[in-house]
PDB file of C-alpha atoms in Angstrom:
ATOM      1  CA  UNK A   1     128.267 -66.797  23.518  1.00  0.00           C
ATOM      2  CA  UNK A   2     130.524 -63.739  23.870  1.00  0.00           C
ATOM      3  CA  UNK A   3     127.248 -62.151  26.036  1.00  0.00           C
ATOM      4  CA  UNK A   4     126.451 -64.840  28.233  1.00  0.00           C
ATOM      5  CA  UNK A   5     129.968 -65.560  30.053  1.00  0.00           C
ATOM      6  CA  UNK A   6     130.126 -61.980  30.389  1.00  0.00           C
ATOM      7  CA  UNK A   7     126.074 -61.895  31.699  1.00  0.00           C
ATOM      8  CA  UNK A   8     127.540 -65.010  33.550  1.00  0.00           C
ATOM      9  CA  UNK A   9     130.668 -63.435  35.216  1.00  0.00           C
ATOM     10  CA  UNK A  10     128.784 -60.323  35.897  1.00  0.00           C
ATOM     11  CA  UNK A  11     126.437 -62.135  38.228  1.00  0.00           C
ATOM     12  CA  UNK A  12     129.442 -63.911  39.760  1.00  0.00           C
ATOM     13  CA  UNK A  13     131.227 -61.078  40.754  1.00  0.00           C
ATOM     14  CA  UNK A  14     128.117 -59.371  42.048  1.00  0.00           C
ATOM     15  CA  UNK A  15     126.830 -62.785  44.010  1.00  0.00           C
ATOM     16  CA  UNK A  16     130.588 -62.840  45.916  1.00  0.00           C
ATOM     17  CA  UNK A  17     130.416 -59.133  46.490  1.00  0.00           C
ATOM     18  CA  UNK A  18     126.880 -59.763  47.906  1.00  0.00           C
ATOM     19  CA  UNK A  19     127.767 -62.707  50.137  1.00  0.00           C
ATOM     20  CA  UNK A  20     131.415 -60.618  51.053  1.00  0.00           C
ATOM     21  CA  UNK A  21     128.962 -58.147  52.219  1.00  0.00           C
ATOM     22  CA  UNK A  22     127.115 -60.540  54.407  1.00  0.00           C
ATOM     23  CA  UNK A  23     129.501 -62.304  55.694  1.00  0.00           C
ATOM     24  CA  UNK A  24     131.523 -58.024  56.811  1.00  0.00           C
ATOM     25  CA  UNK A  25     127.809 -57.515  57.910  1.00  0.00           C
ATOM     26  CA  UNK A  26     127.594 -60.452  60.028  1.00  0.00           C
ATOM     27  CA  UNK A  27     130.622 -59.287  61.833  1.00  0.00           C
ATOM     28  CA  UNK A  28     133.070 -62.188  60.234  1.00  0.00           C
ATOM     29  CA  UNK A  29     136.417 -62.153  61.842  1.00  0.00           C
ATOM     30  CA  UNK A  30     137.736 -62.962  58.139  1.00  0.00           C
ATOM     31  CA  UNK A  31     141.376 -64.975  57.621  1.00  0.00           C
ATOM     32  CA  UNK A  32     143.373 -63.063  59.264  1.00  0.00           C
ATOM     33  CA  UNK A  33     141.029 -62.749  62.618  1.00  0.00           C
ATOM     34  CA  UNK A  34     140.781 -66.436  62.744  1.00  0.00           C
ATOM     35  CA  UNK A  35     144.401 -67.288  62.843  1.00  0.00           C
ATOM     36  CA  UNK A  36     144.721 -64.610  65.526  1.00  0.00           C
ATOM     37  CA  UNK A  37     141.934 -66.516  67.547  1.00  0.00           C
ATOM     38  CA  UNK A  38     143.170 -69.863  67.637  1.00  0.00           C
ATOM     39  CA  UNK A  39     146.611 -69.036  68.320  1.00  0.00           C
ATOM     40  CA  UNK A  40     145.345 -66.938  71.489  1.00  0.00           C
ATOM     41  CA  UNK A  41     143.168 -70.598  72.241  1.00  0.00           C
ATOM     42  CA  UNK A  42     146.747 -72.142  71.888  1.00  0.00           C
ATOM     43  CA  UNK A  43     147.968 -69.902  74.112  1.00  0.00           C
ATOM     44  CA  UNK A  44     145.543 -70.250  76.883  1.00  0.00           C
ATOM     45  CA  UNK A  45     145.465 -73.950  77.007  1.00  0.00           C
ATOM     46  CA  UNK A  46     149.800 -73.642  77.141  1.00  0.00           C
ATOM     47  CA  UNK A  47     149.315 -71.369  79.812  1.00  0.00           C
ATOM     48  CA  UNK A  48     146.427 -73.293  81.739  1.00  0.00           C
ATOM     49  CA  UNK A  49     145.833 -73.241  84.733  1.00  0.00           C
ATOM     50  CA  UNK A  50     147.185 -69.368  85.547  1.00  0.00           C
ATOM     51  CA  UNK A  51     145.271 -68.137  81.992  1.00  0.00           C
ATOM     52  CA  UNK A  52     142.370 -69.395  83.823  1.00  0.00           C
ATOM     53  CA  UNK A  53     142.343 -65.665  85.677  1.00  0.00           C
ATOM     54  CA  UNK A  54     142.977 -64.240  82.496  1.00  0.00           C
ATOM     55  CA  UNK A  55     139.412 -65.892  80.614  1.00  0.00           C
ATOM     56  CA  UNK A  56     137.196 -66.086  83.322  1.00  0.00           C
ATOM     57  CA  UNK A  57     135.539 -63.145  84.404  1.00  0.00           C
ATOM     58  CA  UNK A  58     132.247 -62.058  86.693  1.00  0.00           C
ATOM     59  CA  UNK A  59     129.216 -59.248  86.205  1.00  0.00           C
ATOM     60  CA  UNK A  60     126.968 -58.698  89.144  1.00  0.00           C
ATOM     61  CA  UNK A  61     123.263 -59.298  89.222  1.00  0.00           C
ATOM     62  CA  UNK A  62     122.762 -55.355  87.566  1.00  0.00           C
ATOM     63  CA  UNK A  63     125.291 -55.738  84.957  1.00  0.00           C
ATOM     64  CA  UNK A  64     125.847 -57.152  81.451  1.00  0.00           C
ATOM     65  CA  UNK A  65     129.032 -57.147  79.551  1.00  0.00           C
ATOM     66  CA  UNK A  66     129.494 -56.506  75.342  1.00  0.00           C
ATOM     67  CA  UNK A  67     132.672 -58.420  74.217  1.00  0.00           C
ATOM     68  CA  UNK A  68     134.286 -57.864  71.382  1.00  0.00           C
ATOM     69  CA  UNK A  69     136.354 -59.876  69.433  1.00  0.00           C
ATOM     70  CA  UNK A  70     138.961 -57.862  67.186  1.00  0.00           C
ATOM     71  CA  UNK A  71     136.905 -54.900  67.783  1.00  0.00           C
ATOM     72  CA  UNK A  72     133.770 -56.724  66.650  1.00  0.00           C
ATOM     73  CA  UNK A  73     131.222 -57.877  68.726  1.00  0.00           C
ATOM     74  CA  UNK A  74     131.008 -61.331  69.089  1.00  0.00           C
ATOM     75  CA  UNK A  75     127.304 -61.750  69.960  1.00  0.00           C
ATOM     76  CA  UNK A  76     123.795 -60.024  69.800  1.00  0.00           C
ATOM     77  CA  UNK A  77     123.099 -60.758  73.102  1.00  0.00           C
ATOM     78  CA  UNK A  78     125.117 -59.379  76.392  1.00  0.00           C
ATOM     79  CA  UNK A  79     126.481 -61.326  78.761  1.00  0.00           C
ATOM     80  CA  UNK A  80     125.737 -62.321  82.417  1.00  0.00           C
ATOM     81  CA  UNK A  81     125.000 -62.128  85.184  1.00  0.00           C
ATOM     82  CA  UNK A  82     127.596 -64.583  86.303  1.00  0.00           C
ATOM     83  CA  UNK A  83     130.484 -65.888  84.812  1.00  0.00           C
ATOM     84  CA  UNK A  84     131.840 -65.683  80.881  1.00  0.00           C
ATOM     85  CA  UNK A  85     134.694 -66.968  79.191  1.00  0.00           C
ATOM     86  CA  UNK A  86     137.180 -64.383  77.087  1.00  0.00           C
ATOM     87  CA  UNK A  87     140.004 -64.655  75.268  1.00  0.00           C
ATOM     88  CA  UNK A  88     142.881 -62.646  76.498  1.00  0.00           C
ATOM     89  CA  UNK A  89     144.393 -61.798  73.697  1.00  0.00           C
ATOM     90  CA  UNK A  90     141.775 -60.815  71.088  1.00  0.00           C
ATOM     91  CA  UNK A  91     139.174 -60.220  73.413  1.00  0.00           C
ATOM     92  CA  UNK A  92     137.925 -56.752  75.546  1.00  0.00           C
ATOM     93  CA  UNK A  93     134.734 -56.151  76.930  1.00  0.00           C
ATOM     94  CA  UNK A  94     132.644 -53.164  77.849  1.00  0.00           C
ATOM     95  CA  UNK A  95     130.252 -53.619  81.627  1.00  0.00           C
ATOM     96  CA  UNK A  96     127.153 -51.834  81.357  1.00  0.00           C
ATOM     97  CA  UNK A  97     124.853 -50.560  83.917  1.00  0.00           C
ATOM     98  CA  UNK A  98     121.274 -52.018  83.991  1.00  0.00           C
ATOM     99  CA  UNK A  99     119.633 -50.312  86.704  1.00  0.00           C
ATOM    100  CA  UNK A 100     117.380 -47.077  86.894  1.00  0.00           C
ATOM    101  CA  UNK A 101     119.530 -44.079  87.397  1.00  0.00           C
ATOM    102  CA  UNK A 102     118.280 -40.743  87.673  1.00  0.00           C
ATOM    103  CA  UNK A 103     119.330 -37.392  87.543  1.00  0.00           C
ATOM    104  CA  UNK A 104     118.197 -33.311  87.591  1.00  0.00           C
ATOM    105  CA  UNK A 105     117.474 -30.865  84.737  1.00  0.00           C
ATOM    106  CA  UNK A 106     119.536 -27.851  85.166  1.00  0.00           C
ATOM    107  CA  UNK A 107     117.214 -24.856  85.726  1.00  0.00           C
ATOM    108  CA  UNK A 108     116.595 -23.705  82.167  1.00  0.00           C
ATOM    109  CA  UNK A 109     115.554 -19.768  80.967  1.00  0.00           C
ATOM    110  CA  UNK A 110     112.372 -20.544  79.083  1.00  0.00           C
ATOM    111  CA  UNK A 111     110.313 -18.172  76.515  1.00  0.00           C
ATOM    112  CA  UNK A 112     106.533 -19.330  77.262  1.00  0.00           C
ATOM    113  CA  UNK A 113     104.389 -19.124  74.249  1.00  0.00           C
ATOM    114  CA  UNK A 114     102.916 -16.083  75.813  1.00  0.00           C
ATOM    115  CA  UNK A 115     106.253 -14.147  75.975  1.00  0.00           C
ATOM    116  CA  UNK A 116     106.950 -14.604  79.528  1.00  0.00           C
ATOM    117  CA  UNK A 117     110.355 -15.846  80.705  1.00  0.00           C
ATOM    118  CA  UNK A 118     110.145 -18.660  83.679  1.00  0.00           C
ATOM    119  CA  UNK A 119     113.194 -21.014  84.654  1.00  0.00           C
ATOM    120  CA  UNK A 120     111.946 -24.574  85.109  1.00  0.00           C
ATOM    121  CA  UNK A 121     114.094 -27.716  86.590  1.00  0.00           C
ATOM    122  CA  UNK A 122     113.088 -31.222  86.186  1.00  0.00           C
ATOM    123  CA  UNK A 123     114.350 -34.391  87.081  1.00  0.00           C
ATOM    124  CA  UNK A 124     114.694 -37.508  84.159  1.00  0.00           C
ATOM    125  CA  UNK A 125     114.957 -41.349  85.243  1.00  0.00           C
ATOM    126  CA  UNK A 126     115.858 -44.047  82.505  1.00  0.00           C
ATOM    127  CA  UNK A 127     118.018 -47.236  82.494  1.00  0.00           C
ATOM    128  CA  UNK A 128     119.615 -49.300  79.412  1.00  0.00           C
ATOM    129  CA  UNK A 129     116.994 -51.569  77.864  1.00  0.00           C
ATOM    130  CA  UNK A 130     119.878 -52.669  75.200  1.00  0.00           C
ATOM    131  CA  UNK A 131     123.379 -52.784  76.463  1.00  0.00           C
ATOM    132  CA  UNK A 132     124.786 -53.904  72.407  1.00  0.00           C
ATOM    133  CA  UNK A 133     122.949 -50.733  71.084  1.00  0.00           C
ATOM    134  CA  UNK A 134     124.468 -48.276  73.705  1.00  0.00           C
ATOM    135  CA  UNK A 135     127.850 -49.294  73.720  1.00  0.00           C
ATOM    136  CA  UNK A 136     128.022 -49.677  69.735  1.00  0.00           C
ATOM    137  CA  UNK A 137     125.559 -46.680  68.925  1.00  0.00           C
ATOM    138  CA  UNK A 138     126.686 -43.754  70.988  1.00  0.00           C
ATOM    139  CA  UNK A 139     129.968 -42.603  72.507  1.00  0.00           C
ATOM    140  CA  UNK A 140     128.635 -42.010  76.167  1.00  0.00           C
ATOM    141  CA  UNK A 141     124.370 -42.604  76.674  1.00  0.00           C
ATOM    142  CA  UNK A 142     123.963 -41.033  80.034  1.00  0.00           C
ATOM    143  CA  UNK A 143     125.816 -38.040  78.666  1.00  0.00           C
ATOM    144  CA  UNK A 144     124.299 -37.518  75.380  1.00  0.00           C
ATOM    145  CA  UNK A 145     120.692 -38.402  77.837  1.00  0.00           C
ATOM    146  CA  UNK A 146     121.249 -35.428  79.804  1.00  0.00           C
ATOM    147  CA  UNK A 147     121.761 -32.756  76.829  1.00  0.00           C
ATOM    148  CA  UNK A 148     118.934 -34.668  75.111  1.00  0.00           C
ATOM    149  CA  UNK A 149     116.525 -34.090  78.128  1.00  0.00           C
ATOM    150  CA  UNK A 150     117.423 -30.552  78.605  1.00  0.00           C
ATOM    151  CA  UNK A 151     116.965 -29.569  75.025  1.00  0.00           C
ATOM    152  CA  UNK A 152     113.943 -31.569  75.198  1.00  0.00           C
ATOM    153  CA  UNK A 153     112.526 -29.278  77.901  1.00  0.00           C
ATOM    154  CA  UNK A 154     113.077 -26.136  76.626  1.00  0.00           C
ATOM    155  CA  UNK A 155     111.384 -27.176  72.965  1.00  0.00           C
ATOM    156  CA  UNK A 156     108.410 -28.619  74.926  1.00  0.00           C
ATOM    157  CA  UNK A 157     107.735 -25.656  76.903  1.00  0.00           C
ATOM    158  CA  UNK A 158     108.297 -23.122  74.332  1.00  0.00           C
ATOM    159  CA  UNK A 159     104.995 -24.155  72.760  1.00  0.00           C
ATOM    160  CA  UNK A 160     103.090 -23.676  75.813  1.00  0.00           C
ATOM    161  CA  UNK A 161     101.657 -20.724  77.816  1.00  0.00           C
ATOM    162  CA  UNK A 162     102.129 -20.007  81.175  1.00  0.00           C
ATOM    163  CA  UNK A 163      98.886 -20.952  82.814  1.00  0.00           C
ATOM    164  CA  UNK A 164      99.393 -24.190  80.526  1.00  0.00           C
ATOM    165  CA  UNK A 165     102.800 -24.431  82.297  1.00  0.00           C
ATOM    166  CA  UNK A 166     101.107 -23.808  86.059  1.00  0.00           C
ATOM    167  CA  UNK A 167      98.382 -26.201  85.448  1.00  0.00           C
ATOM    168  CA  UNK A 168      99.048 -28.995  83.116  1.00  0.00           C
ATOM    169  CA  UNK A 169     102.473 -30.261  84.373  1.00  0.00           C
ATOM    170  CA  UNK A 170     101.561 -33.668  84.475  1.00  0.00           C
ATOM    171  CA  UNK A 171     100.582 -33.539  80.767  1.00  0.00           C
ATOM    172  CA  UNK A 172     104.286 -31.905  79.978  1.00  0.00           C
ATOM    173  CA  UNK A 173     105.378 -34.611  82.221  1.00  0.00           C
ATOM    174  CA  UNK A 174     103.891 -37.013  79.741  1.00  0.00           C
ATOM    175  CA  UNK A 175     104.863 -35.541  76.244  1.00  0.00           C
ATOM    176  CA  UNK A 176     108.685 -34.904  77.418  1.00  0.00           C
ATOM    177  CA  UNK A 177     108.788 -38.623  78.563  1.00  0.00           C
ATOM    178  CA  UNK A 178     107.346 -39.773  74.914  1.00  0.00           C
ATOM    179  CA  UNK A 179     109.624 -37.561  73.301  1.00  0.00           C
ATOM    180  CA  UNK A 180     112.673 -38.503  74.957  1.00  0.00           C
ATOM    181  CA  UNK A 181     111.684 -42.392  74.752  1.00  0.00           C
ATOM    182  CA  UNK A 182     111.482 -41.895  70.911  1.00  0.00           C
ATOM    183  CA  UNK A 183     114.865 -40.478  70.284  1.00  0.00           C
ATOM    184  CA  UNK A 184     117.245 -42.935  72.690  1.00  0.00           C
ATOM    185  CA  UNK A 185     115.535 -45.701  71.410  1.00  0.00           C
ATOM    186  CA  UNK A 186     118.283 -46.291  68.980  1.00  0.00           C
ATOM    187  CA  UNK A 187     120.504 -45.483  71.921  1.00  0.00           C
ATOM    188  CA  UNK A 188     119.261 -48.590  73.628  1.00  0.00           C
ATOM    189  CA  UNK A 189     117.691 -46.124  76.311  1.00  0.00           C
ATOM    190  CA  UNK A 190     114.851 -46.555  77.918  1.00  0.00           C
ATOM    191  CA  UNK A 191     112.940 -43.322  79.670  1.00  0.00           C
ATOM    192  CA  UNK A 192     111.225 -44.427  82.705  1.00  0.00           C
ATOM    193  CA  UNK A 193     109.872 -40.977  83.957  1.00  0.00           C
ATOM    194  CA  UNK A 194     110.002 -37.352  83.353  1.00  0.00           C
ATOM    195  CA  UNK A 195     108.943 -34.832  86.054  1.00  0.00           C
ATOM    196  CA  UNK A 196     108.902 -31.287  86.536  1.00  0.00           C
ATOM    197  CA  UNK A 197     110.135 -30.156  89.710  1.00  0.00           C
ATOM    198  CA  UNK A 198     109.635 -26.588  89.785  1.00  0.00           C
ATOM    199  CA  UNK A 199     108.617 -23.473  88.147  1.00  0.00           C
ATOM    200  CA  UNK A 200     110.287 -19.697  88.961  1.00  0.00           C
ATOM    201  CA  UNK A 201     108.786 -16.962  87.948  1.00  0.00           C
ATOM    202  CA  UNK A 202     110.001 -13.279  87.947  1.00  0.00           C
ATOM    203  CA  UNK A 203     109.333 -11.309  90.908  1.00  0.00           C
ATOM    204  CA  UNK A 204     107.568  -8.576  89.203  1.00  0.00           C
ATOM    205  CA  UNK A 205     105.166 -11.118  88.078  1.00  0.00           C
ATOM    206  CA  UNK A 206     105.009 -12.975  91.234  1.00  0.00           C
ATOM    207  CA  UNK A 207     103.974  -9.493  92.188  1.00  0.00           C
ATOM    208  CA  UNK A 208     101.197  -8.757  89.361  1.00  0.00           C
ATOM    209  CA  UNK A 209     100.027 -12.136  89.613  1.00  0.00           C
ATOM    210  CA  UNK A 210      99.484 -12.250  93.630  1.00  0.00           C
ATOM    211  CA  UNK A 211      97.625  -8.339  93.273  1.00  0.00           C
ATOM    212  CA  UNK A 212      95.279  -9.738  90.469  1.00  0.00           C
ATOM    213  CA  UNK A 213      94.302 -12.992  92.801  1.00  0.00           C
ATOM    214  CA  UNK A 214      93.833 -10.280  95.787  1.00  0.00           C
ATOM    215  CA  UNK A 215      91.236  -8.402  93.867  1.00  0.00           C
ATOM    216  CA  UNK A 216      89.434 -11.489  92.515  1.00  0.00           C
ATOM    217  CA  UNK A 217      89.024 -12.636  96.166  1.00  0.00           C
ATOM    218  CA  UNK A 218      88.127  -8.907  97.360  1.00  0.00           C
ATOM    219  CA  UNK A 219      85.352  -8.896  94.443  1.00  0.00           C
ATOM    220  CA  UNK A 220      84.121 -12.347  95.779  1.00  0.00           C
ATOM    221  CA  UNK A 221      83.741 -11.245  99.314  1.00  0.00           C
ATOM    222  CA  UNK A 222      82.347  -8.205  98.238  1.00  0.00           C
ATOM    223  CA  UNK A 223      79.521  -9.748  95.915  1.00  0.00           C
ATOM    224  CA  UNK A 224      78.710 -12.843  98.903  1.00  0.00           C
ATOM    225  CA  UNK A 225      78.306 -10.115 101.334  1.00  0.00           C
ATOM    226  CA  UNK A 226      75.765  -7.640  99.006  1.00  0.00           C
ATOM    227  CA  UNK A 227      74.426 -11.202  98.470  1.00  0.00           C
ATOM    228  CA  UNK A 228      73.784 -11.782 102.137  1.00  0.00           C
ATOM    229  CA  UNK A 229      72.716  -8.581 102.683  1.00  0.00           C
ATOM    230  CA  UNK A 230      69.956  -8.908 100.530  1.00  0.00           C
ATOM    231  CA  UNK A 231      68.684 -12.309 101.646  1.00  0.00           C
ATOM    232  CA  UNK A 232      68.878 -11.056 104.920  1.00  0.00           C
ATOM    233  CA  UNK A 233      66.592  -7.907 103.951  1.00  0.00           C
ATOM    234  CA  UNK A 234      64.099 -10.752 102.445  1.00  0.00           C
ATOM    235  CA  UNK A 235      63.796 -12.686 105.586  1.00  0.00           C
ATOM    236  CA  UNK A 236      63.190  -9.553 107.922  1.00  0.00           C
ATOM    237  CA  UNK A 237      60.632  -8.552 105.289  1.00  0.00           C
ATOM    238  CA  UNK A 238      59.056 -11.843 105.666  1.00  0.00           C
ATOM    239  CA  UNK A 239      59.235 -11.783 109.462  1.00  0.00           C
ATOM    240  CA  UNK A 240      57.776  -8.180 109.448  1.00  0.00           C
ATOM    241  CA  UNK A 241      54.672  -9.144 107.486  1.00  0.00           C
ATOM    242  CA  UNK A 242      54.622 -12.370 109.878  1.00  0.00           C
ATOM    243  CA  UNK A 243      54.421  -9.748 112.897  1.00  0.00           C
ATOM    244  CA  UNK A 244      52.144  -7.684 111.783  1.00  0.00           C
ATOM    245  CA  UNK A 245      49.444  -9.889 111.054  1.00  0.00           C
ATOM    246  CA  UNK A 246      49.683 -10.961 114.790  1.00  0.00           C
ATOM    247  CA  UNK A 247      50.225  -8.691 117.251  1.00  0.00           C
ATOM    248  CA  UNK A 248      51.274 -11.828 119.767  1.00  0.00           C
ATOM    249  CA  UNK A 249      54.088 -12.412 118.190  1.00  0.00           C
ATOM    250  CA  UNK A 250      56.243  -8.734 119.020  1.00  0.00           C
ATOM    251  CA  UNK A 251      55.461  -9.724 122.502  1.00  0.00           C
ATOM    252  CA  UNK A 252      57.143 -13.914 122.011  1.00  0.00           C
ATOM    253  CA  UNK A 253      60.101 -12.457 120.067  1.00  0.00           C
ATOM    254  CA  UNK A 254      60.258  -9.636 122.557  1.00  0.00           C
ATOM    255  CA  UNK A 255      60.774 -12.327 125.561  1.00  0.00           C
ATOM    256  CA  UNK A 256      62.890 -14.911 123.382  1.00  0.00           C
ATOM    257  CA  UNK A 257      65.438 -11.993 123.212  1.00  0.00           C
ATOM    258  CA  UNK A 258      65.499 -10.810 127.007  1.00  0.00           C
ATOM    259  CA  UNK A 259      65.741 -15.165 127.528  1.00  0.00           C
ATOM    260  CA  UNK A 260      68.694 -14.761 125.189  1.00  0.00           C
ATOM    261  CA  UNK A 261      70.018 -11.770 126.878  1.00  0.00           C
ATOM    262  CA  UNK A 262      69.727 -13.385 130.314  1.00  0.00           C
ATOM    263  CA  UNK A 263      71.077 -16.634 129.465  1.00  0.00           C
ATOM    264  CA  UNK A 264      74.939 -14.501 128.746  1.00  0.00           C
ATOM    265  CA  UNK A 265      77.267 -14.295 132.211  1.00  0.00           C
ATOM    266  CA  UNK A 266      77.586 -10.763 130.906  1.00  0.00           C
ATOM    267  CA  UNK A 267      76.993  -6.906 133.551  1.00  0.00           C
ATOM    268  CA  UNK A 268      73.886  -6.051 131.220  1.00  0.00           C
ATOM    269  CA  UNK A 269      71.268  -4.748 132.552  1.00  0.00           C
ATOM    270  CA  UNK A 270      67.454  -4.679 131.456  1.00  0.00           C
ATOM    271  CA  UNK A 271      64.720  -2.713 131.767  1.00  0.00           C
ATOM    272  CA  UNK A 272      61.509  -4.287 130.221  1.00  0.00           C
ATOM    273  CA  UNK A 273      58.911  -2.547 128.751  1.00  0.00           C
ATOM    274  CA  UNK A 274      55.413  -3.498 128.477  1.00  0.00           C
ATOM    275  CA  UNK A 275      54.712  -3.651 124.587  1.00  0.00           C
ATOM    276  CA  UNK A 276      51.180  -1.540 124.925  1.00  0.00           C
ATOM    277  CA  UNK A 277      52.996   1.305 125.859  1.00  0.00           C
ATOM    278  CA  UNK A 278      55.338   1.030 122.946  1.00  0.00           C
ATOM    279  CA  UNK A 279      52.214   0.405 120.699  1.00  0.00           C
ATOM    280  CA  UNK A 280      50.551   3.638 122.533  1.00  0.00           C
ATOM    281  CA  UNK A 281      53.273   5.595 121.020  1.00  0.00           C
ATOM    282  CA  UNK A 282      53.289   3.721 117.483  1.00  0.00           C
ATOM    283  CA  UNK A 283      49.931   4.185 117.242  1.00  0.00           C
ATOM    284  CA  UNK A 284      50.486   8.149 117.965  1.00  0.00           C
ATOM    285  CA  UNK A 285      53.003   8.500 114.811  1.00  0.00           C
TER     286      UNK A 285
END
């Protein structure tokens, strides 16, 4: 018997602890919270209509406001847009900003993957998705966003390489945005888009870097040229060979040219030759 009322108050105490628990969980105002509350009703409806101004109050279209009653919030849902009641005694509330706002990356000294130091800017846009969780969860969200995003960039691009950097920005873009998302999600902050605005390099390696593309482009004129070259040697090969097996056709491309040659508004002046002479002498050598 002895063991079972003590069995018996042991799960009493620990089944009023648990629903005590609940009930501080479940953001109870307790005794002392209610009496507080209904003598600020009481007050308002002795004071009505001038407490009117004093309970009624607006948020715009863009807005939502957390109340809190005795430093607890009342409800897991914000209020507005429009009109809410408040009590003025017991009640405060906080108005939070719903719409996109964005803002720029301070140019940040970066240590590529590749050892090369670049200073990259971006710019972040986000917006509350829960106003509870970023009034209750962090002291200030847009400031603790804008530390978050810088770090952010600087741990992003310190895994990369430069040409990674140059060429795959949309792909940083991407992993920064999923990153930040992840971590102000408990923040009630929602990261809309991350961009990278633009990339500085030193001037020595602005230097190196524009020499190196000269050459490449030098080689590639260089090799198209020899390459021109020596389809051009092909063709006159092939015309020779043409030529030679008829004699006629020296003396067509020999008067297609003077046609060209006359055709110009130009002061030349030309003084034809019969071809059998010229194959007199070729047939001398």
């Amino acid at each position: 018997m002895p063991q079972a009322r003590t069995s018996y108050n042991s799960g009493y105490l620990s089944g009023f602890a648990g629903q005590d628990g609940q009930a501080a969980h479940s953001g109870s105002l307790g005794c002392c919270g209610w009496i507080l509350v209904i003598l600020s009703g009481i007050f308002v409806l002795l004071t009505f209509p001038i407490s009117i101004f004093l309970c009624l109050k607006i948020v715009q279209e863009y807005e939502r406001a957390v109340i809190f009653r005795l430093g607890r919030i009342t409800d897991k849902k914000a209020k507005g847009p429009g009109i809410f009641f408040i009590l003025p005694c017991t009640d405060s509330f906080v108005k939070v900003d719903m719409r996109t706002v964005s803002f720029d990356i301070p140019p940040q000294e970066i240590l590529t993957k590749d050892s090369v130091t670049v200073s990259v800017d971006g710019v972040v846009y986000f917006r509350v998705s829960c106003p509870i969780s970023s009034v209750a969860n962090v002291s200030n969200a847009d400031f603790s966003t804008r530390l978050l995003a810088q770090t952010t960039l600087r741990n992003v691009l310190g895994t990369k390489n430069l040409s990674e950097l140059l060429s795959d920005r949309e792909g940083i873009s991407h992993s920064m945005q999923s990153t930040l998302d992840e971590a102000t999600d408990s923040w009630g902050i929602k990261v809309e888009r991350v961009e990278i605005k633009d990339v500085k390099l030193p001037q020595q390696l602005q230097r190196a870097m524009a020499a190196e593309a000269e050459a490449t482009r030098e080689a590639r004129a260089k090799v198209i040229a020899a390459e021109g070259e020596m389809n051009a040697s092909r063709a006159l090969k092939e015309a020779s060979l043409v030529i030679a097996e008829s004699p006629s056709a020296l003396q067509l491309r020999y008067l297609q040219t003077l046609n060209t040659i006359a055709a110009e508004k130009n002061s030349t002046i030309i003084f034809p030759l019969p071809i059998d002479i010229m194959a007199h002498f070729m047939g001398k050598k």
